[in-house]
Tab-separated table of C-alpha atoms in Angstrom:
chain	number	residue	atom	x	y	z
Q	16	MET	CA	0.169	-0.128	0.145
Q	17	PRO	CA	1.297	3.417	-0.825
Q	18	VAL	CA	2.576	5.534	2.089
Q	19	VAL	CA	1.882	9.408	2.650
Q	20	THR	CA	5.316	10.722	2.340
Q	21	LYS	CA	4.989	14.528	2.377
Q	22	ILE	CA	2.401	17.134	2.232
Q	23	THR	CA	2.597	20.697	0.974
Q	24	THR	CA	0.329	23.549	0.360
Q	25	GLN	CA	-0.553	24.543	-3.322
Q	26	LYS	CA	1.106	27.590	-4.500
Q	27	ASN	CA	-2.403	29.280	-5.911
Q	28	SER	CA	-4.402	28.302	-2.754
Q	29	GLY	CA	-3.690	28.134	0.720
Q	30	GLU	CA	-7.094	25.639	1.317
Q	31	ARG	CA	-5.384	22.897	-1.114
Q	32	TYR	CA	-2.562	20.631	-0.383
Q	33	ASN	CA	-0.548	18.209	-2.439
Q	34	VAL	CA	-0.036	14.730	-0.921
Q	35	TYR	CA	3.006	12.558	-2.214
Q	36	LEU	CA	3.016	9.202	-1.982
Q	37	ASP	CA	5.466	6.164	-1.900
Q	38	TYR	CA	4.430	2.845	-3.850
Q	39	GLY	CA	7.720	1.381	-3.154
Q	40	LYS	CA	9.687	3.059	-5.753
Q	41	GLY	CA	10.450	6.573	-4.276
Q	42	GLU	CA	8.343	9.586	-3.705
Q	43	GLU	CA	6.199	10.713	-6.394
Q	44	PHE	CA	3.070	13.295	-6.448
Q	45	GLY	CA	0.096	11.343	-5.527
Q	46	PHE	CA	-3.080	13.986	-5.659
Q	47	GLY	CA	-4.123	17.404	-4.635
Q	48	VAL	CA	-6.694	17.549	-1.941
Q	49	ASP	CA	-9.033	20.345	-0.043
Q	50	GLU	CA	-8.029	21.274	3.570
Q	51	ASN	CA	-11.539	19.663	4.671
Q	52	VAL	CA	-10.811	16.434	3.139
Q	53	LEU	CA	-7.273	16.243	4.513
Q	54	ILE	CA	-8.388	16.818	7.764
Q	55	LYS	CA	-11.673	14.080	7.582
Q	56	TYR	CA	-9.182	11.297	6.235
Q	57	ASP	CA	-6.452	12.116	8.937
Q	58	LEU	CA	-3.860	12.505	5.853
Q	59	LYS	CA	-0.449	12.782	7.372
Q	60	LYS	CA	3.133	11.906	6.824
Q	61	GLY	CA	3.325	8.211	7.281
Q	62	ARG	CA	-0.149	7.498	7.029
Q	63	GLU	CA	-0.673	4.046	4.680
Q	64	LEU	CA	-3.598	4.045	2.017
Q	65	ASP	CA	-5.488	1.410	0.626
Q	66	GLU	CA	-6.889	1.544	-3.152
Q	67	PHE	CA	-10.596	1.830	-1.466
Q	68	GLU	CA	-9.513	4.689	0.557
Q	69	LEU	CA	-7.870	6.601	-2.333
Q	70	THR	CA	-11.194	6.070	-4.227
Q	71	GLU	CA	-12.995	7.520	-1.314
Q	72	ILE	CA	-10.581	10.308	-1.005
Q	73	GLN	CA	-10.705	11.444	-4.447
Q	74	TYR	CA	-14.463	11.254	-4.718
Q	75	ALA	CA	-14.750	13.486	-1.586
Q	76	ASP	CA	-12.105	15.913	-3.100
Q	77	ASP	CA	-14.419	15.875	-6.039
Q	78	GLU	CA	-17.557	16.527	-4.338
Q	79	LYS	CA	-15.608	19.385	-2.365
Q	80	LYS	CA	-14.447	21.200	-5.621
Q	81	ALA	CA	-17.941	20.967	-6.747
Q	82	TYR	CA	-19.407	22.415	-3.824
Q	83	ASN	CA	-16.726	25.109	-4.058
Q	84	LEU	CA	-17.884	26.047	-7.536
Q	85	ALA	CA	-21.416	26.145	-6.759
Q	86	ILE	CA	-20.958	28.390	-3.736
Q	87	THR	CA	-18.870	30.945	-5.692
Q	88	TYR	CA	-21.867	30.725	-8.841
Q	89	LEU	CA	-24.415	31.145	-6.186
Q	90	SER	CA	-22.187	34.246	-4.862
Q	91	TYR	CA	-23.060	36.699	-7.627
Q	92	ARG	CA	-26.826	36.206	-7.372
Q	93	MET	CA	-29.523	33.766	-6.366
Q	94	ARG	CA	-29.906	30.759	-8.579
Q	95	SER	CA	-32.804	27.929	-9.016
Q	96	GLU	CA	-31.652	24.380	-8.377
Q	97	LYS	CA	-31.710	23.906	-12.025
Q	98	GLU	CA	-29.275	26.784	-12.730
Q	99	VAL	CA	-26.815	25.420	-10.319
Q	100	HIS	CA	-27.378	21.739	-11.856
Q	101	ASP	CA	-26.914	23.211	-15.239
Q	102	TYR	CA	-23.772	25.037	-14.482
Q	103	LEU	CA	-22.064	21.982	-12.652
Q	104	LYS	CA	-22.988	19.950	-15.635
Q	105	LYS	CA	-21.131	22.392	-17.933
Q	106	LYS	CA	-18.222	21.998	-15.749
Q	107	GLU	CA	-18.280	18.480	-16.320
Q	108	ILE	CA	-19.318	17.361	-12.941
Q	109	ASN	CA	-20.434	13.967	-12.138
Q	110	SER	CA	-24.164	13.562	-12.122
Q	111	THR	CA	-24.007	11.644	-8.737
Q	112	ILE	CA	-21.680	14.422	-7.240
Q	113	ILE	CA	-24.215	17.134	-8.730
Q	114	GLN	CA	-26.959	15.913	-6.759
Q	115	GLN	CA	-25.146	15.596	-3.632
Q	116	VAL	CA	-23.889	18.898	-3.981
Q	117	ILE	CA	-27.464	20.191	-4.554
Q	118	GLN	CA	-28.980	18.294	-1.707
Q	119	LYS	CA	-25.934	19.754	0.800
Q	120	LEU	CA	-27.067	23.341	-0.941
Q	121	VAL	CA	-30.663	22.992	0.200
Q	122	SER	CA	-30.059	21.816	3.615
Q	123	HIS	CA	-27.774	24.825	4.066
Q	124	ARG	CA	-30.647	26.794	2.643
Q	125	TYR	CA	-28.167	28.144	-0.074
Q	126	LEU	CA	-30.681	26.862	-2.345
Q	127	ASN	CA	-34.534	27.415	-2.327
Q	128	ASP	CA	-36.500	27.358	-5.265
Q	129	GLU	CA	-39.552	29.035	-3.235
Q	130	GLU	CA	-37.600	31.826	-1.967
Q	131	PHE	CA	-35.774	32.118	-5.518
Q	132	ALA	CA	-38.900	32.328	-7.378
Q	133	LYS	CA	-40.464	35.108	-5.037
Q	134	ALA	CA	-37.441	37.225	-5.438
Q	135	PHE	CA	-37.180	36.693	-9.014
Q	136	VAL	CA	-40.993	37.978	-9.551
Q	137	LEU	CA	-40.268	41.114	-7.158
Q	138	THR	CA	-37.005	42.000	-9.199
Q	139	GLN	CA	-38.893	41.640	-12.778
Q	140	MET	CA	-41.909	43.682	-11.140
Q	141	ASN	CA	-39.654	46.472	-10.152
Q	142	THR	CA	-36.949	46.726	-12.547
Q	143	THR	CA	-38.700	45.730	-15.758
Q	144	SER	CA	-41.851	45.916	-17.844
Q	145	LYS	CA	-42.473	42.368	-18.168
Q	146	GLY	CA	-45.923	40.830	-17.481
Q	147	PRO	CA	-46.787	37.713	-15.504
Q	148	ASN	CA	-46.754	35.219	-18.790
Q	149	VAL	CA	-43.194	36.344	-19.610
Q	150	ILE	CA	-42.178	35.609	-15.953
Q	151	GLN	CA	-43.888	32.435	-15.868
Q	152	ARG	CA	-42.222	31.446	-18.719
Q	153	GLU	CA	-38.692	32.363	-17.592
Q	154	LEU	CA	-39.516	30.692	-14.221
Q	155	LYS	CA	-40.247	27.655	-16.054
Q	156	GLU	CA	-37.189	27.722	-17.834
Q	157	LYS	CA	-35.110	27.901	-14.619
Q	158	GLY	CA	-36.718	24.786	-13.685
Q	159	ILE	CA	-39.037	26.163	-11.120
Q	160	SER	CA	-42.295	23.752	-10.442
Q	161	ASP	CA	-45.782	25.110	-11.492
Q	162	SER	CA	-47.064	25.450	-8.047
Q	163	ILE	CA	-44.109	27.426	-6.764
Q	164	ILE	CA	-44.656	29.767	-9.930
Q	165	THR	CA	-48.207	30.043	-9.002
Q	166	LEU	CA	-47.298	31.068	-5.569
Q	167	SER	CA	-44.748	33.561	-6.382
Q	168	LEU	CA	-46.758	35.139	-9.045
Q	169	CYS	CA	-49.070	36.237	-6.185
Q	170	GLU	CA	-46.304	38.706	-5.196
Q	171	TYR	CA	-47.288	40.876	-8.564
Q	172	PRO	CA	-50.817	42.008	-7.780
Q	173	GLU	CA	-53.069	43.266	-10.751
Q	174	GLU	CA	-53.149	46.811	-9.810
Q	175	GLN	CA	-49.407	46.930	-10.369
Q	176	GLN	CA	-49.852	45.245	-13.510
Q	177	ILE	CA	-52.329	47.427	-14.864
Q	178	GLN	CA	-50.111	50.160	-13.619
Q	179	THR	CA	-46.804	48.909	-15.824
Q	180	ALA	CA	-49.207	48.412	-18.594
Q	181	VAL	CA	-50.490	51.702	-18.638
Q	182	LYS	CA	-46.911	53.354	-18.488
Q	183	LEU	CA	-46.063	51.261	-21.455
Q	184	ILE	CA	-49.212	52.293	-23.583
Q	185	GLU	CA	-47.925	55.740	-22.928
Q	186	LYS	CA	-44.569	54.773	-24.231
Q	187	LEU	CA	-45.554	53.203	-27.021
Q	188	LYS	CA	-47.943	56.227	-28.333
Q	189	GLY	CA	-44.481	57.936	-29.743
Q	190	LYS	CA	-43.698	54.736	-31.386
Q	191	TYR	CA	-46.696	54.074	-33.476
Q	192	LYS	CA	-47.709	57.927	-33.921
Q	193	LYS	CA	-47.461	57.424	-37.679
Q	194	LEU	CA	-50.101	54.597	-37.685
Q	195	SER	CA	-53.758	55.019	-37.971
Q	196	GLN	CA	-55.764	54.844	-34.888
Q	197	VAL	CA	-56.896	51.547	-35.505
Q	198	MET	CA	-53.386	50.026	-36.216
Q	199	MET	CA	-51.664	51.803	-33.378
Q	200	LYS	CA	-54.021	50.270	-31.036
Q	201	GLN	CA	-53.510	46.967	-32.434
Q	202	LYS	CA	-49.646	47.211	-32.450
Q	203	MET	CA	-49.941	48.573	-28.754
Q	204	GLU	CA	-52.283	45.216	-27.833
Q	205	GLN	CA	-49.643	42.896	-29.479
Q	206	ALA	CA	-46.774	44.558	-27.742
Q	207	LEU	CA	-48.270	44.321	-24.307
Q	208	ALA	CA	-49.425	40.841	-25.086
Q	209	VAL	CA	-45.760	39.896	-26.035
Q	210	LYS	CA	-44.401	41.713	-22.699
Q	211	GLY	CA	-46.749	39.105	-20.929
Q	212	TYR	CA	-50.017	40.886	-19.924
Q	213	SER	CA	-53.192	38.844	-20.103
Q	214	PHE	CA	-56.152	40.256	-22.245
Q	215	SER	CA	-58.102	41.485	-19.241
Q	216	ILE	CA	-55.140	43.525	-17.745
Q	217	ILE	CA	-54.456	45.048	-21.363
Q	218	GLN	CA	-57.981	46.358	-21.976
Q	219	GLU	CA	-58.246	47.637	-18.417
Q	220	ALA	CA	-55.094	49.699	-18.977
Q	221	PHE	CA	-56.409	50.889	-22.272
Q	222	GLN	CA	-59.663	52.077	-20.501
Q	223	ARG	CA	-57.428	54.026	-18.310
Q	224	THR	CA	-55.059	55.741	-20.912
Q	225	ASN	CA	-56.578	58.131	-23.661
Q	226	THR	CA	-55.114	56.916	-26.887
Q	227	GLU	CA	-57.461	58.844	-29.112
Q	228	LYS	CA	-55.396	60.839	-31.805
Q	229	GLU	CA	-55.855	64.577	-32.086
Q	230	SER	CA	-57.220	65.800	-35.491
Q	231	ASP	CA	-54.018	66.851	-36.465
Q	232	GLU	CA	-52.223	63.906	-35.286
Q	233	ALA	CA	-54.680	61.560	-37.238
Q	234	TRP	CA	-54.022	63.627	-40.174
Q	235	GLU	CA	-50.286	63.633	-39.834
Q	236	ALA	CA	-50.569	59.882	-39.677
Q	237	LEU	CA	-52.906	59.617	-42.447
Q	238	GLN	CA	-50.358	61.979	-44.840
Q	239	TYR	CA	-47.233	59.845	-43.795
Q	240	GLN	CA	-48.753	56.459	-44.627
Q	241	GLY	CA	-50.699	58.042	-47.751
Q	242	MET	CA	-47.640	59.425	-49.095
Q	243	LYS	CA	-45.823	56.091	-48.896
Q	244	VAL	CA	-48.502	54.217	-50.661
Q	245	HIS	CA	-48.668	57.111	-53.331
Q	246	ARG	CA	-45.106	56.794	-54.084
Q	247	ARG	CA	-45.781	52.949	-54.806
Q	248	PHE	CA	-48.772	53.319	-56.847
Q	249	SER	CA	-48.078	56.598	-58.716
Q	250	LYS	CA	-47.233	54.895	-61.762
Q	251	TYR	CA	-50.782	54.223	-62.365
Q	252	GLU	CA	-53.613	56.521	-63.165
Q	253	GLY	CA	-57.397	57.190	-62.814
Q	254	TRP	CA	-59.659	54.657	-61.336
Q	255	GLU	CA	-56.990	51.963	-61.030
Q	256	TYR	CA	-54.739	54.111	-58.725
Q	257	GLN	CA	-57.671	55.439	-56.672
Q	258	GLN	CA	-58.789	51.690	-55.764
Q	259	LYS	CA	-55.233	50.432	-55.255
Q	260	MET	CA	-54.645	53.633	-53.026
Q	261	LYS	CA	-58.284	52.971	-51.101
Q	262	GLN	CA	-57.568	49.207	-50.579
Q	263	ASP	CA	-54.079	49.883	-49.264
Q	264	LEU	CA	-55.007	52.476	-46.957
Q	265	TYR	CA	-58.092	50.768	-45.751
Q	266	ARG	CA	-55.772	47.654	-44.930
Q	267	LYS	CA	-53.725	50.124	-42.754
Q	268	GLY	CA	-56.597	51.052	-40.518
Q	269	PHE	CA	-57.960	54.402	-42.162
Q	270	SER	CA	-61.528	54.959	-42.756
Q	271	ILE	CA	-63.148	55.397	-46.219
Q	272	ASP	CA	-63.729	59.241	-45.434
Q	273	GLN	CA	-60.045	59.794	-44.115
Q	274	ILE	CA	-58.625	58.196	-47.451
Q	275	GLN	CA	-60.999	60.216	-49.766
Q	276	SER	CA	-59.919	63.525	-47.979
Q	277	PHE	CA	-56.206	62.411	-48.641
Q	278	LEU	CA	-56.912	61.486	-52.061
Q	279	ASP	CA	-58.522	64.802	-52.589
Q	280	SER	CA	-55.796	66.631	-51.194
Q	281	ILE	CA	-53.458	64.723	-53.559
Q	282	GLU	CA	-55.531	65.921	-56.610
Q	283	GLU	CA	-55.455	69.698	-55.319
Q	284	GLU	CA	-51.594	69.473	-55.534
């Protein structure tokens, strides 16, 4: 059986040690080991180690290294169990060791999916414009169970959802001001749905917001869209030109009266 001949501190880490062994042919490097594992297995000069002990020590050290990796990963922000699992897997850690590390982290309360989910919802609610549906999907991607997701989303009250949706509508008015009233509302509804808000929240937010265009704003939007269409169909004349203009602008959400007013203004120029 190999005998421990020397133990030295590793240069780059005061908590890891190099263990040297003699298999009967002189001293040689045996393995590196964490300080806790060194103490646990009473490694010291003159200690004899059989093959089973060597395997056990190596496994314990691999587990300790994985645990330290996870602790460092958790030091930046809270993580879900799945995030830690995926991180350690990318580091090519043995799957059995990953499960043991996660169990230990849970028992030490470094990992808690319920607390993580609640904190995640509050952070997204207070720092982003995301609605519950998007937050729910992101939590699902992080491996959070449906029951915990449902519980954590209670942290995002409907009133605050509505208030955030209203702010989004106000912001989107400028982005879509050159569209017709109809298309502007449709685009804003789509944007809010993509952000994760339910139909009922979107409708309530619109009821609290004035999205009606002033007459000059409506005319400006009509002119902008109308001239774009006019440039496309200017090669046509008479009835064919009129029909193509009317069909295209109608699809863009303008009324027949609005379209006719624009066409009249074109003819006057």
